[in-house]
CSV table of C-alpha atoms in Angstrom, one decimal:
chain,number,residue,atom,x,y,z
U,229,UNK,CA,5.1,-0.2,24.2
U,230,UNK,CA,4.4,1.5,21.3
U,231,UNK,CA,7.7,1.7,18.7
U,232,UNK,CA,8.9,4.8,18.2
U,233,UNK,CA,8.8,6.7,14.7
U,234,UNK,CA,11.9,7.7,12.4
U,235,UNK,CA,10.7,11.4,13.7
U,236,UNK,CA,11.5,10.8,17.8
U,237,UNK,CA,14.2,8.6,17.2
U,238,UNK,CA,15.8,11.6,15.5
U,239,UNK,CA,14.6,13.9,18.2
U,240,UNK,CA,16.7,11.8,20.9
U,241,UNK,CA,20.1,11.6,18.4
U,242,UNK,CA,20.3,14.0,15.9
U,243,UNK,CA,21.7,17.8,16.0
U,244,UNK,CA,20.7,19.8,12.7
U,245,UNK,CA,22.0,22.2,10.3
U,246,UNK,CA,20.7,25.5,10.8
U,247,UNK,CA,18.1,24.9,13.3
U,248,UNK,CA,17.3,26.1,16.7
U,249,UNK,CA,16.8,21.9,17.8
U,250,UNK,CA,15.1,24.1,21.5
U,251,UNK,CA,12.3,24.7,19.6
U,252,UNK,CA,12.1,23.2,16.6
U,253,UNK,CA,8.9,21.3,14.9
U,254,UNK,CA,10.0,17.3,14.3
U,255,UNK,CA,12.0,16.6,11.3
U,256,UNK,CA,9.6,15.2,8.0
U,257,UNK,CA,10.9,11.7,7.7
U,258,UNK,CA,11.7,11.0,4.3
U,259,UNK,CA,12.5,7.4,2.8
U,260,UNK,CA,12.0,7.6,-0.6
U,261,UNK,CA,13.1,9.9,-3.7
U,262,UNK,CA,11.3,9.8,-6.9
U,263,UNK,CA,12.3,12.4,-9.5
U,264,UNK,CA,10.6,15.3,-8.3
U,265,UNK,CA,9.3,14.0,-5.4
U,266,UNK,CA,10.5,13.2,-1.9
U,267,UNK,CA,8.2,11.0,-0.5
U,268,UNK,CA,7.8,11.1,3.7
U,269,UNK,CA,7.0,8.2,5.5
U,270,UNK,CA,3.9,8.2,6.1
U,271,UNK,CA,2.9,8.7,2.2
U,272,UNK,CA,3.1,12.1,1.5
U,273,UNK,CA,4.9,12.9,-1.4
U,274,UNK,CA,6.1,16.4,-1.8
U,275,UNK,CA,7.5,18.7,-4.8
U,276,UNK,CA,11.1,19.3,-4.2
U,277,UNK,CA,11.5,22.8,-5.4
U,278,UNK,CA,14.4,23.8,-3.8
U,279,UNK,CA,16.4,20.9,-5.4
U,280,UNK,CA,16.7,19.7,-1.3
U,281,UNK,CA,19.7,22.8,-1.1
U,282,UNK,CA,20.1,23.2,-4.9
U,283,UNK,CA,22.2,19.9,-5.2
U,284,UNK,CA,20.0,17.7,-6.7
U,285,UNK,CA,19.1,18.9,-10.6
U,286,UNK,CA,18.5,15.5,-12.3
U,287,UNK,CA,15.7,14.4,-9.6
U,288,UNK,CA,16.2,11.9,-6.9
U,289,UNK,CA,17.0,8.5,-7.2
U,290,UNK,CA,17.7,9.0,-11.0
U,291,UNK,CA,18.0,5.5,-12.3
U,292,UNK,CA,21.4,5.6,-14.7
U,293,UNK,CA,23.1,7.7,-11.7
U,294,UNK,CA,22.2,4.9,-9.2
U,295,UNK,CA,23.1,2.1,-12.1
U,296,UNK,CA,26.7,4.2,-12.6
U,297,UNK,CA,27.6,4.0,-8.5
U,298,UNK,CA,26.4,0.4,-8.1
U,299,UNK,CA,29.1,-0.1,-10.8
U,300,UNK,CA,31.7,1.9,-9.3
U,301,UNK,CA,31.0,0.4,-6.1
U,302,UNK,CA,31.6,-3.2,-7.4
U,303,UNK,CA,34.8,-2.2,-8.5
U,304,UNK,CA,36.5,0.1,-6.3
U,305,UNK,CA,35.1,2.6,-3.6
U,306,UNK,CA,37.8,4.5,-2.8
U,307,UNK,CA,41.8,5.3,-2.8
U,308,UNK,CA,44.2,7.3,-1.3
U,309,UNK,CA,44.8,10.1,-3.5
U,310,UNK,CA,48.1,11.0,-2.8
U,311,UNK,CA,50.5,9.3,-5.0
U,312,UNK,CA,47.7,7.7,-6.7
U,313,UNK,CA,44.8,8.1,-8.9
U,314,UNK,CA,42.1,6.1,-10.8
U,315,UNK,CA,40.0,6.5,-13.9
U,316,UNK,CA,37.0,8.3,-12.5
U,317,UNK,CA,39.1,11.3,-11.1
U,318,UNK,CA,41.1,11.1,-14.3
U,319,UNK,CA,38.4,11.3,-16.6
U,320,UNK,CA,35.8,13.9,-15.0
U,321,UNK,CA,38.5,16.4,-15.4
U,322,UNK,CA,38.9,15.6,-18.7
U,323,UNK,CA,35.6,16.1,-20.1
U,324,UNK,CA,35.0,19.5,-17.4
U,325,UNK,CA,37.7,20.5,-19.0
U,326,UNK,CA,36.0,20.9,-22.1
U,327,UNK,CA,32.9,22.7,-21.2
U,328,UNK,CA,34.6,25.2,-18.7
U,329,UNK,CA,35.2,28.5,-19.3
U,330,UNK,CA,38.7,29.5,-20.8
U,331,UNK,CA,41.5,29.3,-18.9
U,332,UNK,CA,41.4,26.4,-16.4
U,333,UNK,CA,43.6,24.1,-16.2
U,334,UNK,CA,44.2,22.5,-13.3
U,335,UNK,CA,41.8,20.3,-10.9
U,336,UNK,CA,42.1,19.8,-7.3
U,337,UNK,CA,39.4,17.8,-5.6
U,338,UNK,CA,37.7,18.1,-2.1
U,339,UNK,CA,34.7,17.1,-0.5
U,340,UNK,CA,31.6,20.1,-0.7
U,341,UNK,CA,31.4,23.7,-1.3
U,342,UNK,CA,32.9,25.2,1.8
U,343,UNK,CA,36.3,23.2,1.1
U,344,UNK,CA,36.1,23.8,-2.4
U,345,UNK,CA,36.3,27.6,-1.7
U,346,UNK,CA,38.7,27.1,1.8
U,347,UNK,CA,41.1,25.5,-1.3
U,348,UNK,CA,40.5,28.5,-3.8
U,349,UNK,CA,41.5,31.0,-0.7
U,350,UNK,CA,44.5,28.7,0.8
U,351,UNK,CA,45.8,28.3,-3.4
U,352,UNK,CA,45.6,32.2,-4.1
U,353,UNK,CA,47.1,33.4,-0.5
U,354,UNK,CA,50.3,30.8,-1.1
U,355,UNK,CA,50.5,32.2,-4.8
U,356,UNK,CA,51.6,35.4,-3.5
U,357,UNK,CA,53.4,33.8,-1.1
U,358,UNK,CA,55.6,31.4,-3.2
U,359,UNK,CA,56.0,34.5,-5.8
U,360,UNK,CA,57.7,36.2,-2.3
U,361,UNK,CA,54.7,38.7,-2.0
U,362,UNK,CA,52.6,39.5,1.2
U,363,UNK,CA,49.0,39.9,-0.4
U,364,UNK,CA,47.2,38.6,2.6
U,365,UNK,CA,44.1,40.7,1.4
U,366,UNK,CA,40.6,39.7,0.0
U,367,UNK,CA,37.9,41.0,-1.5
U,368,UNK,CA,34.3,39.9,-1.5
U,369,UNK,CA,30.7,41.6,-1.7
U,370,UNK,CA,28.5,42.7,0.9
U,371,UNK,CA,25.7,40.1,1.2
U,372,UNK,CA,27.6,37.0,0.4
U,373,UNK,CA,27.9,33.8,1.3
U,374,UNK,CA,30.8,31.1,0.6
U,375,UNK,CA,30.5,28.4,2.8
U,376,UNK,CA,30.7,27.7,6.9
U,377,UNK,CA,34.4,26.6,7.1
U,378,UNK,CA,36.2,29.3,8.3
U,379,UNK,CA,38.1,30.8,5.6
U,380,UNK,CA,34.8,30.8,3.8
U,381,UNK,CA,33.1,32.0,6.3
U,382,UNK,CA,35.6,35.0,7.0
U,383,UNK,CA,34.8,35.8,3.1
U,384,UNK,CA,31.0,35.8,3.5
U,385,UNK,CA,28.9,38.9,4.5
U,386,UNK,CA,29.5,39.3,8.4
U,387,UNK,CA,25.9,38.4,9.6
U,388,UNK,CA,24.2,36.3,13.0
U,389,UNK,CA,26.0,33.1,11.4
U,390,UNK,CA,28.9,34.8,11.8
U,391,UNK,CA,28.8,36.8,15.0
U,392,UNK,CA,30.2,34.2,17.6
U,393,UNK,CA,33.4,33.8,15.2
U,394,UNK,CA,34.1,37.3,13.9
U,395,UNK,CA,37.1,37.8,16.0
U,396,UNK,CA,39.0,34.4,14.9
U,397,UNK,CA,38.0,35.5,10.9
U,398,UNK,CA,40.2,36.9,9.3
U,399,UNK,CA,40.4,41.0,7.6
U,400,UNK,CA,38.2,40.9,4.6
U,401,UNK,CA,37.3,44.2,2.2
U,402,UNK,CA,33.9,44.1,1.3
U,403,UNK,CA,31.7,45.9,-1.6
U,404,UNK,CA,28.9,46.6,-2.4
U,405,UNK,CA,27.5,44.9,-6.0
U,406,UNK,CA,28.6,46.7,-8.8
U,407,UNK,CA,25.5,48.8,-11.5
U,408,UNK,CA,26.0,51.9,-13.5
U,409,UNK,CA,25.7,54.0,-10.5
U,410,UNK,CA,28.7,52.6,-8.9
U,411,UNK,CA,30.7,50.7,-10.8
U,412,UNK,CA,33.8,53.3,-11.4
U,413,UNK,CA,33.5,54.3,-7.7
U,414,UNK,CA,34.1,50.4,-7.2
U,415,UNK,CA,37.1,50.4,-9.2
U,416,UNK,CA,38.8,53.3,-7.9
U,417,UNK,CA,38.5,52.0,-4.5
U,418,UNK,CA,39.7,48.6,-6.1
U,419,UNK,CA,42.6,50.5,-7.2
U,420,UNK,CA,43.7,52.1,-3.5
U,421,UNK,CA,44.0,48.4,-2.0
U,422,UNK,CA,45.5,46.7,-4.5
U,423,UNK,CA,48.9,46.7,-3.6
U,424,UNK,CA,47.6,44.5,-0.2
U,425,UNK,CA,44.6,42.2,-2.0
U,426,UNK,CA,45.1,38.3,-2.9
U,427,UNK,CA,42.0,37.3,-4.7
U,428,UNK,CA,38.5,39.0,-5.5
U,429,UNK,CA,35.8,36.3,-5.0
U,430,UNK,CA,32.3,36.6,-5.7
U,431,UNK,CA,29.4,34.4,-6.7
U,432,UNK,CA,28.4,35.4,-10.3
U,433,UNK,CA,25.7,36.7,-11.1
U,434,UNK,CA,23.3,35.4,-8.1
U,435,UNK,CA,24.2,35.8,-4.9
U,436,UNK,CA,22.3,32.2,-3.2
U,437,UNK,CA,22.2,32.1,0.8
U,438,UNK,CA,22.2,36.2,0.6
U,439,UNK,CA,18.7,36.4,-0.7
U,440,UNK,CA,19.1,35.0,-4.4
U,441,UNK,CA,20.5,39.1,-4.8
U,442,UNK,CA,20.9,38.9,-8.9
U,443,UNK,CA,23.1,41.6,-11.1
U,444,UNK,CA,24.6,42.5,-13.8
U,445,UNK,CA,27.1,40.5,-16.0
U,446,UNK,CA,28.7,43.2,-17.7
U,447,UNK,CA,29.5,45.3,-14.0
U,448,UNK,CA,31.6,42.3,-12.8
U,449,UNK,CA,32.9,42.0,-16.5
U,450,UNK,CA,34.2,45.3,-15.6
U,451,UNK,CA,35.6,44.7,-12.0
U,452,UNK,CA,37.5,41.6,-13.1
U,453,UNK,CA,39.0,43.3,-15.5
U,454,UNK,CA,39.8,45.8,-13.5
U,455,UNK,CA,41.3,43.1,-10.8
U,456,UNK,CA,43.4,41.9,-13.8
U,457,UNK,CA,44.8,44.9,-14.7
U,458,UNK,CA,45.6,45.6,-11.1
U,459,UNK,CA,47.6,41.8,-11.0
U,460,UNK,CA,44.0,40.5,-8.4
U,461,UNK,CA,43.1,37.1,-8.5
U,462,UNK,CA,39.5,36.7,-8.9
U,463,UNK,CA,37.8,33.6,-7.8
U,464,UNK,CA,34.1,32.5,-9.1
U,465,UNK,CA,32.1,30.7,-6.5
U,466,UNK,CA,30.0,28.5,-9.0
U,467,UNK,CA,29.0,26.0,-5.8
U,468,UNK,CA,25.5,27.1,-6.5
U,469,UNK,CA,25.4,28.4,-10.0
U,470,UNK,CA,26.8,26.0,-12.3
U,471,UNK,CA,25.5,22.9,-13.9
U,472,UNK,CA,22.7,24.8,-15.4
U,473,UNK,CA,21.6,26.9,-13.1
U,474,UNK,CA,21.5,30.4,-15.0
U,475,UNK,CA,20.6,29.0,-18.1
U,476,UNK,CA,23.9,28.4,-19.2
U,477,UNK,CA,26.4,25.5,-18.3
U,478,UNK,CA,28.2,27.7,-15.5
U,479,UNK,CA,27.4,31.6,-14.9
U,480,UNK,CA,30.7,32.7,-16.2
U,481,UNK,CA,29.2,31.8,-19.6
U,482,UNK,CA,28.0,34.8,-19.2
U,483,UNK,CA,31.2,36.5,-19.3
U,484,UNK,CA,33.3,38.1,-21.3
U,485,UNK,CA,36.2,38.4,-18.9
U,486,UNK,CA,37.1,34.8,-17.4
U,487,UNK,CA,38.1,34.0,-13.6
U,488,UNK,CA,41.8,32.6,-12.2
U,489,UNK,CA,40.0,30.0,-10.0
U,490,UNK,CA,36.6,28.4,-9.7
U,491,UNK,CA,34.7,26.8,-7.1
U,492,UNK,CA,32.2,23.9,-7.5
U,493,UNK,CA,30.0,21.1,-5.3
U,494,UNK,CA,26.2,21.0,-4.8
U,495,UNK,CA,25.4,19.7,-9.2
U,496,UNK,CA,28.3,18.4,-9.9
U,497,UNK,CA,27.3,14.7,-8.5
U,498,UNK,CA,23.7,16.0,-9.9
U,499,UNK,CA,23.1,15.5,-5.5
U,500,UNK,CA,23.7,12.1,-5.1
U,501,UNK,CA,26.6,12.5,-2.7
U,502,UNK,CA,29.3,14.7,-1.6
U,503,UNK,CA,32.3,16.4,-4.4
U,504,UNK,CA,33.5,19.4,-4.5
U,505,UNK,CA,36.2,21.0,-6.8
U,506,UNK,CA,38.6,24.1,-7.3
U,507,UNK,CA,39.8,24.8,-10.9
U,508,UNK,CA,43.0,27.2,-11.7
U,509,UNK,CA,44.8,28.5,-14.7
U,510,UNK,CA,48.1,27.1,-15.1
U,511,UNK,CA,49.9,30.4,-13.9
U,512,UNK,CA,48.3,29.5,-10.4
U,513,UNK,CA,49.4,26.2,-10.5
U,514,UNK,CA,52.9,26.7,-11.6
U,515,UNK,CA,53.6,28.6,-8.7
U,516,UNK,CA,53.3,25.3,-6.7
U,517,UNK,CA,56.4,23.8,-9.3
U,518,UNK,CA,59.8,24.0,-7.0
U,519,UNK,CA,62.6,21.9,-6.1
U,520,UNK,CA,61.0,23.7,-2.6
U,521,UNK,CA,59.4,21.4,-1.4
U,522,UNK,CA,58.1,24.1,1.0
U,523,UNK,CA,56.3,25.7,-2.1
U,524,UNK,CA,53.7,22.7,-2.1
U,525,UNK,CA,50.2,23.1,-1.6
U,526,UNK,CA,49.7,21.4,2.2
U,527,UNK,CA,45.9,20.1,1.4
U,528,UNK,CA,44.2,17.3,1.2
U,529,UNK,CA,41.2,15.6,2.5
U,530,UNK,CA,40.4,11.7,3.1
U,531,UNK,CA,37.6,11.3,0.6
U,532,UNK,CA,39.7,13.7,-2.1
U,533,UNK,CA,38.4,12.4,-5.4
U,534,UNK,CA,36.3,9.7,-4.1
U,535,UNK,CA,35.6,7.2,-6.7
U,536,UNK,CA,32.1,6.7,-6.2
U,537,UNK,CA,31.9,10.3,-5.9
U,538,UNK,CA,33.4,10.7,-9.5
U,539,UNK,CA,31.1,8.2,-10.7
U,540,UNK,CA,28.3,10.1,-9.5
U,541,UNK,CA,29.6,13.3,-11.4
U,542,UNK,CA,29.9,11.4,-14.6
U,543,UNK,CA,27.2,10.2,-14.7
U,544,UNK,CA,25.1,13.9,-13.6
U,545,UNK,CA,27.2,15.3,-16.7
U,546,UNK,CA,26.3,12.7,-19.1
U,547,UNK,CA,22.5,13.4,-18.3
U,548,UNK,CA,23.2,17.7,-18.0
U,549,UNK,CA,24.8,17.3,-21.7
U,550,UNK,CA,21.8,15.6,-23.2
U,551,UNK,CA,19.9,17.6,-25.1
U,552,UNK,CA,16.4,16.6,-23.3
U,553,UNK,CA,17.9,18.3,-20.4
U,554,UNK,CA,19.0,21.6,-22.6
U,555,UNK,CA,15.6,21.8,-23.9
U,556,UNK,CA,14.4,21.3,-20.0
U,557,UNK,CA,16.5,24.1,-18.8
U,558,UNK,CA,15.4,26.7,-21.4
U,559,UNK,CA,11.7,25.2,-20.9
U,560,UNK,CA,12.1,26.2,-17.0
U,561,UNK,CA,13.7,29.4,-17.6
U,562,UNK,CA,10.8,30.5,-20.1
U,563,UNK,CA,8.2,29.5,-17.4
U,564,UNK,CA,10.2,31.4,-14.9
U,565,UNK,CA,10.1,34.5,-17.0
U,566,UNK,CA,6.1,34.1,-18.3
U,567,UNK,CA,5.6,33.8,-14.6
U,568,UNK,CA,7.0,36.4,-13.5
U,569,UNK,CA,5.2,38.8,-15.7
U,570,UNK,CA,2.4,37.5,-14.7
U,571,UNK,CA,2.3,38.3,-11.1
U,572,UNK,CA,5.5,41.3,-11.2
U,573,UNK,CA,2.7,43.6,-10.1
U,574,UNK,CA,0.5,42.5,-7.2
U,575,UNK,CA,0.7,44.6,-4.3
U,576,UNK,CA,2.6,42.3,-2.0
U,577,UNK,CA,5.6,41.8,-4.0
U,578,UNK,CA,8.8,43.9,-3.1
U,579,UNK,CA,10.6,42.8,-5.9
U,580,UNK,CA,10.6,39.8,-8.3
U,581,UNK,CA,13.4,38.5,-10.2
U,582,UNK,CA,15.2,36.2,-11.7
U,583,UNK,CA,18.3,34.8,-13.6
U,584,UNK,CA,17.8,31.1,-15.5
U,585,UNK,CA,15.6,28.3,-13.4
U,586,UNK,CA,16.5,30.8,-10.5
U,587,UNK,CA,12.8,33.1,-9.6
U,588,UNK,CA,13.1,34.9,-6.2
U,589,UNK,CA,9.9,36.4,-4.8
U,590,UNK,CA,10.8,39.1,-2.3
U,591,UNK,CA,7.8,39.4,-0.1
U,592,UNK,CA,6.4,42.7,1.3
U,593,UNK,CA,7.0,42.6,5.6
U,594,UNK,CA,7.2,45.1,8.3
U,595,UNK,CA,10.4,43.5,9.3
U,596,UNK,CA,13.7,43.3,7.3
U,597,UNK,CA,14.9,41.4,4.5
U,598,UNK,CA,16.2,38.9,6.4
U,599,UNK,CA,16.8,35.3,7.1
U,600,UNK,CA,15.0,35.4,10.0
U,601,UNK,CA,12.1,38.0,9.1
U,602,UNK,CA,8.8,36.2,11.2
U,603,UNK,CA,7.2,36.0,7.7
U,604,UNK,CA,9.6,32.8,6.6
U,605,UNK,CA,7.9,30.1,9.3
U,606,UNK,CA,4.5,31.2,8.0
U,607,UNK,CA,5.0,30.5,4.2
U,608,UNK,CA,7.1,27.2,4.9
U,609,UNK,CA,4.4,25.7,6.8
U,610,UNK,CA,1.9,26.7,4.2
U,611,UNK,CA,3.8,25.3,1.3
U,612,UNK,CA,4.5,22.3,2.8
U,613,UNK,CA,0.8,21.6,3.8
U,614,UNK,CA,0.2,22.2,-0.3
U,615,UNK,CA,3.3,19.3,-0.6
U,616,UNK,CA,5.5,21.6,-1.6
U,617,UNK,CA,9.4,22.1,-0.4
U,618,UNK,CA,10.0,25.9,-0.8
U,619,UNK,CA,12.5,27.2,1.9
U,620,UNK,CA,12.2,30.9,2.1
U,621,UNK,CA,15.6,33.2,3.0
U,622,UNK,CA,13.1,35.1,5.3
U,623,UNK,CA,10.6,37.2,3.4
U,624,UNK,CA,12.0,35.8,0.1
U,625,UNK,CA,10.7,32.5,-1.2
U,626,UNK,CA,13.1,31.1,-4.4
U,627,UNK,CA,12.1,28.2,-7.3
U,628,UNK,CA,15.2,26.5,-7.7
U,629,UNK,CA,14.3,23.2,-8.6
U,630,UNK,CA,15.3,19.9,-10.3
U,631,UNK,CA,15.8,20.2,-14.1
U,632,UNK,CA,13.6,16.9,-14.6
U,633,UNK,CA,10.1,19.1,-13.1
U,634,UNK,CA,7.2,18.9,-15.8
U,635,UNK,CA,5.6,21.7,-16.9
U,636,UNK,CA,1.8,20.3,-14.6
U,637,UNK,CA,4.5,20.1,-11.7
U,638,UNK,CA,5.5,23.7,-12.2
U,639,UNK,CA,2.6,25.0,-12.5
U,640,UNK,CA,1.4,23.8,-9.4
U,641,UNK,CA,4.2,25.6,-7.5
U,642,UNK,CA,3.6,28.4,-9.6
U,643,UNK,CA,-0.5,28.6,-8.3
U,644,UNK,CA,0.6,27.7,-4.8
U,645,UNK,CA,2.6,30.8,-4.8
U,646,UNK,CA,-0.4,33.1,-6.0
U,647,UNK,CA,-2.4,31.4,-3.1
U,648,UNK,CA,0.2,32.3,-0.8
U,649,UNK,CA,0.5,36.1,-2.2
U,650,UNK,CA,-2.9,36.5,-1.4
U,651,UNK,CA,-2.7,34.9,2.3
U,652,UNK,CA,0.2,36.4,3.6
């Protein structure tokens, strides 16, 4: 009998993330990472330009990561971290600190982007709480997406992924993304709820799962100063943005006006395994301080602050602070934009855009912007026959990819993209 491959032994075992396993082609095995590459088992070796979820920005299997958790791992893998700490946890905040935006302060430590956000939400609601207020309220944009737990999911755009839930999530005030058309209408309607709203949270700048949606830094400049003025806690969901991403360290870099709490996973171990992160100010945090012991934050997770987790992050942030990767950033982010000159006009593009070594291509369809517009299965097939990982969000195929990609690399993606423009 014939032994079975990695493929059908997955088939008989395995459920999958946001796949329909009735009818769903088998799984590529993969069992080997190489910078850029992922490299299947039977040789294929494909561009990863999707960062595999947009964790991975140093490239897989990056040698002084690995060399930085084999360490770790000889020395200690993990501790309780309640009433304890160690040196990893210790010093990660300690140099974040230093290259976050102005105002945090305080570092509490979970396990992926979903938690990292349920922590923001649970920190903001028991803020008003311990003050002796009832702001049970939030705020959040049409079209987004914070994660699949469900207080994250209760702040994301009601959509399919929601529908089977909606009745357990809880009351959420949704708006639409601010521009010059609507930003004062945004405020005054701001203004009308505040007396009931917690926290405003929003992904800056690009909203990720909802489409890579981009806008304006100076519009949400304007609602969270508005939020301040109106005592709103505003909470930036950087799980997808930061590290690089937009060009800059995190995309509140590119504001003037500085968020209460922010959220963090997916780059901050540069993909190598599970972290996530919520910052505060210290006003937040002293809110917690009490002789109450009622007043305490009631949160915690096993793996909080994992050791070899920290390691990881260290390690991403000495390689995301060297200037090699600066100048690789910018490099992307030019080839982005000279890109997207090139082809902003052909007749099957809706809409081209992008923010950083973020490009979105929103494709022409007779059905919907959607996640699942019939178009999506068509152009993720044909990339991955060209060895190419692009995931499309329906009709719109994104570049996100790995801050290590070569400029012959790029390009590739880059003509495989005109191919597809002209095929579909």
């Amino acid at each position: 009998m014939a032994e079975k491959s990695l493929a059908e032994r997955d088939r008989e075992l395995i459920w999958h993330p946001y796949t329909q396993m009735q009818n769903a082609a088998s799984p590529i095995p993969i069992v080997r990472g190489e910078g850029v590459y992922l490299i299947a088992e039977d040789g294929k070796r494909y561009i990863d330009a999707i960062s595999s979820w947009w964790v991975n920005i140093h490239g897989h299997s990056h040698p002084y990561i690995a060399e930085k958790v084999a360490e770790q791992l000889r020395q200690l893998e993990h501790v309780i971290f309640a009433g304890f700490t160690h040196p990893g946890a210790v010093e990660l905040a300690e140099r974040l600190i230093k290259i976050l935006p102005s105002g945090q302060s305080k570092f509490f430590y979970s396990d992926n982007g979903s938690t990292a956000v349920e922590v923001a939400l649970k920190m903001c609601l028991q803020y008003w709480s311990n003050k002796g207020d009832s702001r049970i309220k939030f705020l959040a944009f049409n079209n987004s997406y914070h994660g699949d737990t469900f207080g994250a999911m209760a702040v994301s755009a009601r959509s399919a992924f929601t529908q089977p839930f909606e009745k357990l999530l809880f009351e959420v005030e949704f708006i639409d993304l601010p521009d010059a058309g609507n930003i004062e209408d945004l405020k005054n309607h701001i203004s009308s709820l505040a007396a009931d709203l917690s926290a405003f949270i929003f992904e800056p700048l690009v909203q990720g799962a909802g489409g890579m949606q981009m806008y304006d830094a100076k519009y949400l400049d304007e609602l969270i100063s508005h939020c301040k003025k109106n005592r709103i806690l505003t909470i930036a969901d950087e799980v997808m943005t930061g590290f690089g991403r937009t060009g800059r360290l995190f995309a509140s870099d590119h504001l003037s006006e500085q968020p209460d709490l922010m959220c963090f996973s997916k780059g901050l171990t540069g993909g190598t395994m599970a972290l996530g992160l919520t910052t505060c100010t210290l006003d937040i945090y002293n809110a917690f301080l009490s002789d109450d012991k009622l007043k305490t934050l009631f949160h915690g997770h096993s793996f909080t602050a994992n050791p070899v987790a920290c390691s990881a992050a260290l390690a991403s942030l000495d390689l995301l602070l060297d200037k090699e990767t600066i100048k690789n950033i910018a490099r992307i982010t030019q080839s982005h934009h000279e890109f997207q000159n090139k082809i902003k006009d052909h007749p099957r593009l809706k809409n081209i855009r992008q923010t950083g070594t973020i490009l979105a291509l929103e494709w022409e369809s007779t059905g919907e912007t959607s996640y699942f517009n019939n178009l999506r299965d068509n152009l993720y097939n044909f990339f991955l026959d060209q060895g190419i990982i692009l995931r499309p969000l329906g009709n719109i195929v994104y570049v996100l990819p790995p801050y290590c990609i070569n400029t012959e690399q790029l390009s590739y993606v880059y003509l495989k993209i005109e191919e597809a423009l002209e095929r579909f």
